[in-house]
């Protein structure tokens, strides 16, 4: 209390309110408006205004969850190590589940859930700007019953559980600063039936069996976005190998039919070879392990979970290339705002075409010309500004297809050597960081030594097919 009410860091006006709140333990709506001492409920991304939080910077998540297949209940304790970016009398985290306790530096804190997606924490004392504190949150609930932003990012049967989605899925199982612009390292411990395996990101550090239950610990050594954290619990065939010093961990659901299980395993085993192939083009692989998971649950799409992409059924090689390509484009270099999604999907999709060029004799430029011709008269295809597609359209087909066309057109316009130098410069300089489309354009112009604003406008934003010109990379 003494620091909250005595420290000169807190503005006089807010002081009374802050002290009253802290004393009564009843956070009031009045605190939300006082921005020098209050972390904002969102990080400022207009696509999802409540995603992420203002005023905090999470460095590490230590997530421990326990799942009960019989009841669908998840209980967890997550400790966040976070820095305050401003003096904080209160701050927000994103979490959909009911909370039972919060402490800051071991001292119980007041908390409230003003809306389902937000957890508002009022520590006993103000957290001063630049202080790094440990925040422990204890919670429990049934994630499978919660819908947010029209999403239910929780797939579970009575035998398998998978939490994997983008743009967000963290708030279904751990409290987070849920936005790709705040990356952190992770420890993830999952407790479930000893008959099951728990699969997550990074390195498997320990598995402990205690009667009928087992706890499996995973460690993520490099910064990761919150949507990349993987929670999978099921009966899997697992394989661990090491190739060229890089561990690979693959898992295939035993609930799949036998022929699909073997096809899935055969393809997943290629993850290390494809990772190495990509590294030769894109620069050193940014993470501590690779691999993948094939779920038996009806996941509608694959996801590039850091070091461990998840696939709905046996992936073909192009899909492996796409998800592993995301390790550079999306996971090591992450979007600064969701409007920058082209930097993820356009490049992952382009890499598929580059693989077809080098392994199947199908030049990407030929694909570009053919696709441009095929869509030339389709007005709807060009209507979407893929440099700002809007929240409802971040995964629109145009983001992928028009997006990959834009990348190949750039390659053709600036030349192969300059193009790969640009991609390497991008993944190298922004390794484990973030970037936006404007940053990429600036770098492209510098590396290629030419203005490219017209090019990017034509390929990303103009509501019509780019003209067949050399400047548009079509001749
Ligand atoms: N990012 C995934 C991929 O391209 C796809 C994806 C994630 C997706 N979330 C989605 C597609 C939601 C449609 C809807 O590998
Ligand atoms: Zn993708």
CSV table of C-alpha atoms and ligand atoms in Angstrom, one decimal:
chain,number,residue,atom,x,y,z
A,1,UNK,CA,0.0,0.0,0.0
A,2,UNK,CA,2.7,2.5,0.9
A,3,UNK,CA,4.1,2.6,-2.6
A,4,UNK,CA,0.7,3.0,-4.2
A,5,UNK,CA,-0.4,5.9,-2.1
A,6,UNK,CA,2.9,7.4,-1.2
A,7,UNK,CA,4.9,7.2,-4.5
A,8,UNK,CA,5.2,10.5,-6.3
A,9,UNK,CA,5.0,8.6,-9.6
A,10,UNK,CA,1.2,8.5,-9.5
A,11,UNK,CA,-0.6,11.6,-10.6
A,12,UNK,CA,-2.5,13.4,-7.9
A,13,UNK,CA,-5.9,13.1,-9.6
A,14,UNK,CA,-5.7,9.4,-10.0
A,15,UNK,CA,-4.2,8.8,-6.6
A,16,UNK,CA,-7.4,9.0,-4.6
A,17,UNK,CA,-9.2,6.6,-7.0
A,18,UNK,CA,-6.3,4.2,-7.1
A,19,UNK,CA,-6.0,4.0,-3.3
A,20,UNK,CA,-9.7,3.7,-2.9
A,21,UNK,CA,-9.8,0.8,-5.3
A,22,UNK,CA,-6.8,-0.9,-3.8
A,23,UNK,CA,-8.2,-0.6,-0.3
A,24,UNK,CA,-11.7,-1.7,-1.1
A,25,UNK,CA,-10.6,-4.4,-3.5
A,26,UNK,CA,-13.4,-3.4,-5.8
A,27,UNK,CA,-12.0,-2.1,-9.0
A,28,UNK,CA,-14.3,0.5,-10.4
A,29,UNK,CA,-14.9,1.7,-13.9
A,30,UNK,CA,-13.4,5.0,-13.0
A,31,UNK,CA,-9.8,3.5,-13.0
A,32,UNK,CA,-10.1,2.7,-16.7
A,33,UNK,CA,-10.0,6.2,-17.9
A,34,UNK,CA,-6.9,7.2,-16.0
A,35,UNK,CA,-4.2,6.3,-18.4
A,36,UNK,CA,-0.9,7.1,-16.7
A,37,UNK,CA,-1.5,4.4,-14.1
A,38,UNK,CA,-3.8,2.0,-16.0
A,39,UNK,CA,-2.7,-0.5,-18.6
A,40,UNK,CA,-5.2,-0.2,-21.5
A,41,UNK,CA,-7.5,-3.2,-22.2
A,42,UNK,CA,-6.2,-3.5,-25.8
A,43,UNK,CA,-2.8,-3.0,-27.4
A,44,UNK,CA,-4.1,-0.8,-30.1
A,45,UNK,CA,-4.8,-3.1,-33.0
A,46,UNK,CA,-8.0,-1.9,-34.7
A,47,UNK,CA,-8.9,-5.4,-36.0
A,48,UNK,CA,-9.5,-6.7,-32.5
A,49,UNK,CA,-9.5,-3.8,-30.1
A,50,UNK,CA,-9.4,-5.9,-26.9
A,51,UNK,CA,-6.5,-8.2,-28.0
A,52,UNK,CA,-3.3,-7.5,-26.2
A,53,UNK,CA,-3.0,-4.9,-23.5
A,54,UNK,CA,-1.4,-1.5,-23.2
A,55,UNK,CA,1.4,-0.8,-20.7
A,56,UNK,CA,2.9,-4.3,-20.3
A,57,UNK,CA,5.6,-6.3,-22.0
A,58,UNK,CA,5.6,-10.0,-21.3
A,59,UNK,CA,9.1,-11.6,-21.3
A,60,UNK,CA,8.2,-15.2,-20.2
A,61,UNK,CA,5.2,-17.4,-19.7
A,62,UNK,CA,5.3,-20.3,-17.3
A,63,UNK,CA,2.1,-22.2,-18.1
A,64,UNK,CA,0.9,-25.2,-16.2
A,65,UNK,CA,-2.5,-26.7,-17.1
A,66,UNK,CA,-4.4,-29.8,-16.1
A,67,UNK,CA,-7.1,-31.2,-18.4
A,68,UNK,CA,-10.0,-33.6,-17.4
A,69,UNK,CA,-11.5,-35.4,-20.4
A,70,UNK,CA,-14.5,-36.5,-18.4
A,71,UNK,CA,-15.7,-33.0,-17.5
A,72,UNK,CA,-14.0,-30.9,-20.2
A,73,UNK,CA,-12.5,-28.8,-17.3
A,74,UNK,CA,-9.1,-27.1,-17.6
A,75,UNK,CA,-7.4,-25.8,-14.5
A,76,UNK,CA,-4.2,-23.8,-14.7
A,77,UNK,CA,-1.6,-21.7,-13.0
A,78,UNK,CA,0.3,-19.4,-15.3
A,79,UNK,CA,3.1,-17.1,-14.1
A,80,UNK,CA,4.0,-14.2,-16.4
A,81,UNK,CA,7.2,-12.4,-16.1
A,82,UNK,CA,6.4,-8.9,-17.4
A,83,UNK,CA,7.9,-5.4,-17.6
A,84,UNK,CA,5.8,-2.4,-17.0
A,85,UNK,CA,6.0,0.2,-19.8
A,86,UNK,CA,4.5,2.8,-17.6
A,87,UNK,CA,3.5,3.1,-13.9
A,88,UNK,CA,0.8,0.6,-13.4
A,89,UNK,CA,-1.9,0.8,-10.7
A,90,UNK,CA,-3.9,-1.7,-12.7
A,91,UNK,CA,-3.3,-3.6,-15.8
A,92,UNK,CA,-5.1,-6.0,-18.1
A,93,UNK,CA,-4.5,-9.6,-19.4
A,94,UNK,CA,-6.5,-11.5,-21.9
A,95,UNK,CA,-8.2,-14.6,-20.5
A,96,UNK,CA,-11.7,-16.1,-21.1
A,97,UNK,CA,-11.7,-18.5,-18.2
A,98,UNK,CA,-12.9,-17.7,-14.6
A,99,UNK,CA,-10.1,-16.7,-12.3
A,100,UNK,CA,-9.7,-17.8,-8.6
A,101,UNK,CA,-6.5,-16.0,-7.6
A,102,UNK,CA,-3.9,-13.5,-8.8
A,103,UNK,CA,-0.7,-12.4,-7.1
A,104,UNK,CA,2.0,-9.9,-8.1
A,105,UNK,CA,5.5,-10.6,-6.8
A,106,UNK,CA,3.9,-13.1,-4.4
A,107,UNK,CA,1.4,-10.6,-2.9
A,108,UNK,CA,-2.3,-11.2,-3.5
A,109,UNK,CA,-3.8,-8.8,-5.9
A,110,UNK,CA,-7.4,-7.6,-6.5
A,111,UNK,CA,-8.8,-8.7,-9.8
A,112,UNK,CA,-12.0,-8.5,-11.9
A,113,UNK,CA,-13.4,-9.6,-15.2
A,114,UNK,CA,-15.1,-6.4,-16.6
A,115,UNK,CA,-15.9,-8.4,-19.7
A,116,UNK,CA,-15.3,-12.1,-20.4
A,117,UNK,CA,-12.1,-11.5,-22.5
A,118,UNK,CA,-10.4,-9.2,-20.0
A,119,UNK,CA,-8.7,-9.9,-16.7
A,120,UNK,CA,-8.1,-6.6,-14.8
A,121,UNK,CA,-5.4,-6.9,-12.1
A,122,UNK,CA,-5.0,-4.3,-9.3
A,123,UNK,CA,-1.8,-5.1,-7.5
A,124,UNK,CA,-1.4,-4.1,-3.8
A,125,UNK,CA,1.3,-1.6,-4.8
A,126,UNK,CA,1.8,0.3,-8.1
A,127,UNK,CA,4.2,-1.4,-10.4
A,128,UNK,CA,6.7,1.3,-11.4
A,129,UNK,CA,7.7,1.8,-15.0
A,130,UNK,CA,10.4,-0.6,-16.2
A,131,UNK,CA,10.0,-2.8,-13.2
A,132,UNK,CA,9.9,-6.5,-14.0
A,133,UNK,CA,7.4,-8.5,-12.0
A,134,UNK,CA,6.0,-12.0,-11.7
A,135,UNK,CA,2.3,-12.2,-12.0
A,136,UNK,CA,0.7,-15.5,-11.0
A,137,UNK,CA,-2.9,-16.3,-12.2
A,138,UNK,CA,-4.9,-19.3,-11.1
A,139,UNK,CA,-8.0,-20.2,-13.1
A,140,UNK,CA,-10.3,-23.0,-14.1
A,141,UNK,CA,-13.2,-23.5,-16.4
A,142,UNK,CA,-14.6,-25.2,-19.5
A,143,UNK,CA,-12.9,-23.7,-22.6
A,144,UNK,CA,-15.1,-25.7,-24.9
A,145,UNK,CA,-18.1,-23.7,-23.9
A,146,UNK,CA,-16.6,-20.2,-24.6
A,147,UNK,CA,-17.1,-18.3,-27.8
A,148,UNK,CA,-15.2,-15.0,-28.5
A,149,UNK,CA,-15.0,-13.0,-31.7
A,150,UNK,CA,-17.2,-15.7,-33.2
A,151,UNK,CA,-14.5,-18.3,-32.6
A,152,UNK,CA,-14.4,-21.4,-30.5
A,153,UNK,CA,-10.7,-22.2,-30.5
A,154,UNK,CA,-10.9,-25.4,-28.6
A,155,UNK,CA,-11.3,-28.7,-30.3
A,156,UNK,CA,-11.9,-31.7,-28.0
A,157,UNK,CA,-13.4,-35.1,-28.1
A,158,UNK,CA,-13.4,-37.6,-25.2
A,159,UNK,CA,-10.0,-38.8,-26.4
A,160,UNK,CA,-8.1,-35.8,-27.8
A,161,UNK,CA,-7.7,-32.1,-27.2
A,162,UNK,CA,-6.2,-29.5,-29.5
A,163,UNK,CA,-6.0,-25.8,-28.9
A,164,UNK,CA,-4.6,-24.3,-32.1
A,165,UNK,CA,-5.9,-21.3,-34.0
A,166,UNK,CA,-4.9,-17.9,-35.3
A,167,UNK,CA,-5.3,-14.9,-34.8
A,168,UNK,CA,-5.9,-16.0,-31.2
A,169,UNK,CA,-6.4,-19.0,-29.0
A,170,UNK,CA,-4.4,-18.2,-26.0
A,171,UNK,CA,-7.3,-16.8,-23.9
A,172,UNK,CA,-8.9,-20.2,-24.0
A,173,UNK,CA,-6.1,-21.8,-21.9
A,174,UNK,CA,-3.7,-19.2,-20.5
A,175,UNK,CA,-3.7,-15.5,-19.6
A,176,UNK,CA,-1.8,-13.5,-22.2
A,177,UNK,CA,-0.9,-10.3,-23.7
A,178,UNK,CA,-2.6,-11.8,-26.7
A,179,UNK,CA,-1.0,-10.0,-29.7
A,180,UNK,CA,1.8,-11.0,-32.0
A,181,UNK,CA,3.7,-7.8,-31.3
A,182,UNK,CA,4.6,-9.0,-27.8
A,183,UNK,CA,6.6,-12.2,-28.0
A,184,UNK,CA,8.0,-14.1,-25.1
A,185,UNK,CA,9.7,-17.4,-24.2
A,186,UNK,CA,7.6,-20.1,-22.7
A,187,UNK,CA,7.6,-23.1,-20.3
A,188,UNK,CA,4.5,-25.2,-20.9
A,189,UNK,CA,3.6,-28.1,-18.6
A,190,UNK,CA,0.5,-30.2,-19.4
A,191,UNK,CA,-1.1,-32.7,-17.1
A,192,UNK,CA,-3.4,-35.4,-18.5
A,193,UNK,CA,-4.1,-39.1,-18.5
A,194,UNK,CA,-0.8,-41.2,-18.4
A,195,UNK,CA,-2.2,-43.1,-21.4
A,196,UNK,CA,-1.9,-39.9,-23.5
A,197,UNK,CA,1.0,-37.8,-24.8
A,198,UNK,CA,1.1,-34.0,-24.4
A,199,UNK,CA,2.6,-32.2,-27.4
A,200,UNK,CA,3.7,-28.5,-27.4
A,201,UNK,CA,6.4,-26.3,-28.8
A,202,UNK,CA,10.2,-26.4,-28.6
A,203,UNK,CA,12.0,-29.0,-26.6
A,204,UNK,CA,10.6,-31.8,-24.5
A,205,UNK,CA,12.3,-31.4,-21.2
A,206,UNK,CA,10.5,-33.9,-18.9
A,207,UNK,CA,7.7,-36.3,-18.5
A,208,UNK,CA,6.7,-37.5,-15.0
A,209,UNK,CA,4.1,-40.1,-14.4
A,210,UNK,CA,2.2,-40.0,-11.1
A,211,UNK,CA,-0.3,-42.9,-10.9
A,212,UNK,CA,-2.8,-42.5,-13.7
A,213,UNK,CA,-1.7,-39.0,-14.6
A,214,UNK,CA,1.3,-37.7,-16.4
A,215,UNK,CA,2.9,-34.2,-16.5
A,216,UNK,CA,4.9,-33.3,-19.6
A,217,UNK,CA,7.1,-30.2,-19.8
A,218,UNK,CA,8.0,-28.3,-22.9
A,219,UNK,CA,10.4,-25.4,-23.2
A,220,UNK,CA,10.5,-22.6,-25.9
A,221,UNK,CA,13.9,-20.9,-25.9
A,222,UNK,CA,13.2,-18.3,-28.6
A,223,UNK,CA,10.5,-15.6,-28.5
A,224,UNK,CA,7.1,-16.8,-29.6
A,225,UNK,CA,3.8,-15.1,-30.4
A,226,UNK,CA,0.9,-16.1,-28.1
A,227,UNK,CA,-1.2,-17.7,-31.0
A,228,UNK,CA,1.7,-20.0,-31.7
A,229,UNK,CA,1.6,-21.8,-28.3
A,230,UNK,CA,0.4,-25.4,-28.9
A,231,UNK,CA,-1.7,-27.5,-26.5
A,232,UNK,CA,-2.3,-31.0,-27.8
A,233,UNK,CA,-3.2,-34.0,-25.6
A,234,UNK,CA,-4.0,-37.4,-27.2
A,235,UNK,CA,-2.9,-40.9,-28.0
A,236,UNK,CA,-0.1,-40.3,-30.5
A,237,UNK,CA,2.7,-42.2,-32.1
A,238,UNK,CA,5.7,-40.1,-31.5
A,239,UNK,CA,9.2,-40.0,-32.9
A,240,UNK,CA,12.2,-38.0,-31.9
A,241,UNK,CA,15.2,-37.7,-34.1
A,242,UNK,CA,18.1,-35.3,-34.5
A,243,UNK,CA,19.5,-34.3,-37.9
A,244,UNK,CA,22.4,-31.9,-38.3
A,245,UNK,CA,22.1,-31.0,-34.6
A,246,UNK,CA,18.4,-30.0,-34.9
A,247,UNK,CA,16.0,-32.1,-32.9
A,248,UNK,CA,12.8,-33.1,-34.6
A,249,UNK,CA,9.7,-34.2,-32.7
A,250,UNK,CA,6.7,-35.6,-34.7
A,251,UNK,CA,3.4,-37.0,-33.4
A,252,UNK,CA,0.5,-38.7,-35.3
A,253,UNK,CA,-2.9,-39.5,-33.8
A,254,UNK,CA,-3.5,-43.2,-33.3
A,255,UNK,CA,-7.2,-42.5,-33.9
A,256,UNK,CA,-6.5,-42.1,-37.7
A,257,UNK,CA,-7.1,-45.0,-40.0
A,258,UNK,CA,-3.9,-47.1,-40.4
A,259,UNK,CA,-3.1,-46.0,-44.0
A,260,UNK,CA,-3.4,-42.4,-43.0
A,261,UNK,CA,-1.3,-42.9,-39.9
A,262,UNK,CA,1.6,-44.3,-42.0
A,263,UNK,CA,1.3,-41.6,-44.7
A,264,UNK,CA,1.2,-38.9,-42.0
A,265,UNK,CA,4.3,-40.3,-40.3
A,266,UNK,CA,6.1,-40.6,-43.6
A,267,UNK,CA,5.4,-37.0,-44.5
A,268,UNK,CA,6.1,-35.6,-41.0
A,269,UNK,CA,9.5,-37.3,-41.0
A,270,UNK,CA,10.4,-35.0,-43.9
A,271,UNK,CA,10.0,-31.9,-41.7
A,272,UNK,CA,13.8,-31.8,-40.9
A,273,UNK,CA,14.8,-32.2,-44.5
A,274,UNK,CA,12.4,-29.4,-45.7
A,275,UNK,CA,13.5,-27.2,-42.8
A,276,UNK,CA,17.1,-27.6,-44.0
A,277,UNK,CA,16.1,-26.9,-47.6
A,278,UNK,CA,14.3,-23.7,-46.6
A,279,UNK,CA,17.3,-22.6,-44.4
A,280,UNK,CA,19.5,-22.8,-47.5
A,281,UNK,CA,17.2,-20.1,-49.2
A,282,UNK,CA,16.1,-18.1,-46.2
A,283,UNK,CA,19.0,-18.2,-43.8
A,284,UNK,CA,19.6,-20.1,-40.6
A,285,UNK,CA,16.6,-21.8,-39.1
A,286,UNK,CA,15.5,-19.5,-36.2
A,287,UNK,CA,14.4,-22.1,-33.6
A,288,UNK,CA,15.7,-24.9,-31.3
A,289,UNK,CA,13.7,-27.8,-32.9
A,290,UNK,CA,11.3,-28.7,-35.7
A,291,UNK,CA,8.7,-31.4,-36.3
A,292,UNK,CA,4.9,-31.5,-36.5
A,293,UNK,CA,1.7,-33.0,-35.3
A,294,UNK,CA,-1.2,-34.7,-37.2
A,295,UNK,CA,-4.4,-34.5,-35.2
A,296,UNK,CA,-7.3,-37.0,-35.3
A,297,UNK,CA,-9.7,-34.1,-34.5
A,298,UNK,CA,-11.5,-32.4,-37.4
A,299,UNK,CA,-9.3,-29.3,-37.5
A,300,UNK,CA,-10.4,-27.3,-40.6
A,301,UNK,CA,-6.9,-26.2,-41.5
A,302,UNK,CA,-3.2,-26.5,-40.7
A,303,UNK,CA,-1.4,-24.0,-38.4
A,304,UNK,CA,2.2,-23.1,-38.3
A,305,UNK,CA,2.7,-23.5,-34.5
A,306,UNK,CA,6.3,-22.6,-33.7
A,307,UNK,CA,8.6,-25.6,-34.2
A,308,UNK,CA,5.6,-27.9,-34.3
A,309,UNK,CA,3.0,-27.1,-37.0
A,310,UNK,CA,-0.3,-29.0,-36.7
A,311,UNK,CA,-2.0,-30.7,-39.7
A,312,UNK,CA,-5.5,-32.1,-40.1
A,313,UNK,CA,-4.6,-35.4,-41.6
A,314,UNK,CA,-1.5,-36.4,-43.6
A,315,UNK,CA,0.1,-33.2,-45.1
A,316,UNK,CA,1.2,-33.2,-48.7
A,317,UNK,CA,4.7,-31.8,-49.3
A,318,UNK,CA,3.5,-28.4,-50.4
A,319,UNK,CA,1.6,-28.0,-47.1
A,320,UNK,CA,4.8,-29.0,-45.2
A,321,UNK,CA,6.7,-26.3,-47.1
A,322,UNK,CA,4.0,-23.7,-46.3
A,323,UNK,CA,3.9,-24.3,-42.6
A,324,UNK,CA,7.6,-24.7,-42.2
A,325,UNK,CA,8.1,-21.6,-44.3
A,326,UNK,CA,6.0,-19.7,-41.7
A,327,UNK,CA,8.8,-20.4,-39.2
A,328,UNK,CA,10.7,-17.6,-40.9
A,329,UNK,CA,7.7,-15.6,-42.2
A,330,UNK,CA,5.3,-15.2,-39.2
A,331,UNK,CA,7.1,-16.9,-36.4
A,332,UNK,CA,10.6,-15.5,-36.4
A,333,UNK,CA,9.5,-12.3,-38.1
A,334,UNK,CA,6.0,-11.7,-36.9
A,335,UNK,CA,3.3,-9.2,-37.9
A,336,UNK,CA,3.3,-5.9,-36.1
A,337,UNK,CA,-0.4,-5.5,-36.7
A,338,UNK,CA,-2.9,-8.0,-38.1
A,339,UNK,CA,-3.3,-5.9,-41.2
A,340,UNK,CA,0.3,-7.1,-42.1
A,341,UNK,CA,-0.9,-10.7,-42.6
A,342,UNK,CA,0.4,-10.7,-46.2
A,343,UNK,CA,3.9,-10.9,-44.8
A,344,UNK,CA,2.9,-14.3,-43.4
A,345,UNK,CA,0.6,-15.9,-45.9
A,346,UNK,CA,1.8,-14.4,-49.2
A,347,UNK,CA,5.4,-15.6,-48.5
A,348,UNK,CA,4.4,-19.1,-47.1
A,349,UNK,CA,2.3,-19.6,-50.2
A,350,UNK,CA,5.0,-18.3,-52.5
A,351,UNK,CA,7.4,-20.8,-51.0
A,352,UNK,CA,5.1,-23.6,-52.1
A,353,UNK,CA,5.4,-22.4,-55.7
A,354,UNK,CA,9.1,-22.1,-55.4
A,355,UNK,CA,9.2,-25.7,-54.2
A,356,UNK,CA,7.2,-26.7,-57.2
A,357,UNK,CA,9.6,-24.8,-59.4
A,358,UNK,CA,12.7,-26.5,-58.0
A,359,UNK,CA,11.3,-30.0,-57.5
A,360,UNK,CA,8.6,-30.4,-60.1
A,361,UNK,CA,9.8,-28.3,-63.0
A,362,UNK,CA,6.9,-25.9,-62.7
A,363,UNK,CA,8.4,-22.3,-62.8
A,364,UNK,CA,6.7,-19.9,-60.4
A,365,UNK,CA,6.6,-17.2,-63.1
A,366,UNK,CA,4.5,-19.5,-65.3
A,367,UNK,CA,2.1,-20.0,-62.4
A,368,UNK,CA,2.0,-16.2,-61.9
A,369,UNK,CA,1.2,-15.5,-65.6
A,370,UNK,CA,-1.4,-18.2,-65.8
A,371,UNK,CA,-3.1,-17.2,-62.5
A,372,UNK,CA,-3.1,-13.5,-63.5
A,373,UNK,CA,-4.8,-14.4,-66.8
A,374,UNK,CA,-7.3,-16.7,-65.1
A,375,UNK,CA,-8.3,-14.0,-62.6
A,376,UNK,CA,-8.0,-11.0,-64.9
A,377,UNK,CA,-11.7,-10.7,-65.4
A,378,UNK,CA,-12.8,-11.7,-61.9
A,379,UNK,CA,-13.5,-8.3,-60.3
A,380,UNK,CA,-14.1,-9.8,-56.8
A,381,UNK,CA,-10.6,-11.3,-56.6
A,382,UNK,CA,-8.9,-7.9,-56.9
A,383,UNK,CA,-11.4,-6.0,-54.7
A,384,UNK,CA,-9.7,-6.9,-51.5
A,385,UNK,CA,-6.8,-4.7,-50.3
A,386,UNK,CA,-4.5,-7.4,-49.0
A,387,UNK,CA,-2.3,-4.8,-47.3
A,388,UNK,CA,-5.4,-4.1,-45.0
A,389,UNK,CA,-7.9,-6.9,-45.5
A,390,UNK,CA,-10.0,-6.2,-42.4
A,391,UNK,CA,-10.6,-8.5,-39.4
A,392,UNK,CA,-13.2,-10.6,-41.3
A,393,UNK,CA,-10.8,-11.3,-44.2
A,394,UNK,CA,-7.3,-11.8,-42.7
A,395,UNK,CA,-7.4,-15.4,-44.1
A,396,UNK,CA,-9.2,-14.6,-47.4
A,397,UNK,CA,-8.1,-16.7,-50.4
A,398,UNK,CA,-6.9,-13.4,-52.0
A,399,UNK,CA,-4.4,-12.9,-49.1
A,400,UNK,CA,-2.8,-16.2,-50.1
A,401,UNK,CA,-3.1,-16.3,-53.8
A,402,UNK,CA,-2.8,-12.6,-54.8
A,403,UNK,CA,-0.3,-12.5,-51.9
A,404,UNK,CA,1.9,-15.2,-53.5
A,405,UNK,CA,1.5,-13.6,-56.9
A,406,UNK,CA,2.8,-10.3,-55.5
A,407,UNK,CA,5.9,-12.0,-54.1
A,408,UNK,CA,6.7,-13.8,-57.3
A,409,UNK,CA,6.1,-10.6,-59.3
A,410,UNK,CA,8.6,-8.9,-57.1
A,411,UNK,CA,11.1,-11.6,-57.7
A,412,UNK,CA,10.7,-11.3,-61.4
A,413,UNK,CA,10.8,-7.5,-61.3
A,414,UNK,CA,14.0,-7.1,-59.2
A,415,UNK,CA,15.7,-10.3,-60.3
A,416,UNK,CA,16.4,-13.6,-58.6
A,417,UNK,CA,19.7,-12.6,-56.9
A,418,UNK,CA,18.4,-9.4,-55.5
A,419,UNK,CA,15.1,-11.0,-54.4
A,420,UNK,CA,16.8,-13.7,-52.3
A,421,UNK,CA,19.2,-11.1,-50.9
A,422,UNK,CA,16.1,-9.1,-49.8
A,423,UNK,CA,14.4,-12.1,-48.2
A,424,UNK,CA,17.6,-13.0,-46.3
A,425,UNK,CA,18.1,-9.4,-45.2
A,426,UNK,CA,14.5,-9.3,-44.0
A,427,UNK,CA,14.6,-12.6,-42.0
A,428,UNK,CA,18.1,-11.7,-40.7
A,429,UNK,CA,17.5,-8.2,-39.5
A,430,UNK,CA,14.1,-8.9,-38.0
A,431,UNK,CA,14.9,-12.3,-36.6
A,432,UNK,CA,12.7,-12.9,-33.5
A,433,UNK,CA,11.1,-9.5,-34.0
A,434,UNK,CA,8.2,-8.0,-35.8
A,435,UNK,CA,7.7,-6.0,-38.9
A,436,UNK,CA,5.0,-4.3,-41.1
A,437,UNK,CA,4.4,-4.1,-44.8
A,438,UNK,CA,5.8,-0.6,-44.9
A,439,UNK,CA,9.1,-1.8,-43.3
A,440,UNK,CA,9.3,-4.5,-46.0
A,441,UNK,CA,8.7,-2.1,-48.8
A,442,UNK,CA,11.4,0.3,-47.4
A,443,UNK,CA,13.9,-2.6,-47.3
A,444,UNK,CA,12.9,-3.8,-50.7
A,445,UNK,CA,13.5,-0.4,-52.2
A,446,UNK,CA,16.9,-0.1,-50.5
A,447,UNK,CA,18.1,-3.6,-51.5
A,448,UNK,CA,16.7,-3.3,-55.1
A,449,UNK,CA,17.8,0.4,-55.3
A,450,UNK,CA,14.5,1.5,-56.9
A,451,UNK,CA,11.2,3.0,-55.9
A,452,UNK,CA,8.6,0.3,-55.6
A,453,UNK,CA,5.5,2.2,-54.3
A,454,UNK,CA,3.7,1.8,-57.6
A,455,UNK,CA,4.5,-1.9,-57.7
A,456,UNK,CA,3.2,-2.5,-54.1
A,457,UNK,CA,0.1,-0.5,-54.7
A,458,UNK,CA,-0.7,-2.4,-57.9
A,459,UNK,CA,-0.1,-5.8,-56.4
A,460,UNK,CA,-1.5,-5.4,-52.8
A,461,UNK,CA,-4.1,-2.6,-52.8
A,462,UNK,CA,-5.5,-1.5,-56.2
A,463,UNK,CA,-9.0,-2.9,-56.8
A,464,UNK,CA,-8.1,-4.3,-60.3
A,465,UNK,CA,-5.7,-6.7,-61.9
A,466,UNK,CA,-2.2,-5.3,-62.3
A,467,UNK,CA,-1.5,-4.3,-65.9
A,468,UNK,CA,0.7,-6.7,-67.9
A,469,UNK,CA,3.9,-4.6,-67.7
A,470,UNK,CA,7.6,-5.2,-66.9
A,471,UNK,CA,7.3,-2.9,-63.9
A,472,UNK,CA,4.5,-5.2,-62.5
A,473,UNK,CA,6.8,-8.2,-63.0
A,474,UNK,CA,4.5,-9.7,-65.6
A,475,UNK,CA,6.9,-9.4,-68.6
B,1,LIG,N1,-2.3,-19.5,-40.8
B,1,LIG,C1,-2.8,-20.8,-41.2
B,1,LIG,C2,-2.0,-21.2,-42.4
B,1,LIG,O1,-2.1,-20.6,-43.5
B,1,LIG,C3,-4.2,-20.8,-41.6
B,1,LIG,C4,-5.2,-20.3,-40.6
B,1,LIG,C5,-5.1,-20.0,-39.3
B,1,LIG,C6,-6.6,-20.0,-40.9
B,1,LIG,N2,-6.3,-19.6,-38.8
B,1,LIG,C7,-7.2,-19.6,-39.7
B,1,LIG,C8,-7.4,-20.2,-42.1
B,1,LIG,C9,-8.6,-19.3,-39.7
B,1,LIG,C10,-8.7,-19.8,-42.0
B,1,LIG,C11,-9.3,-19.4,-40.8
B,1,LIG,O2,-1.1,-22.1,-42.4
B,2,LIG,ZN1,-0.2,-20.0,-43.9
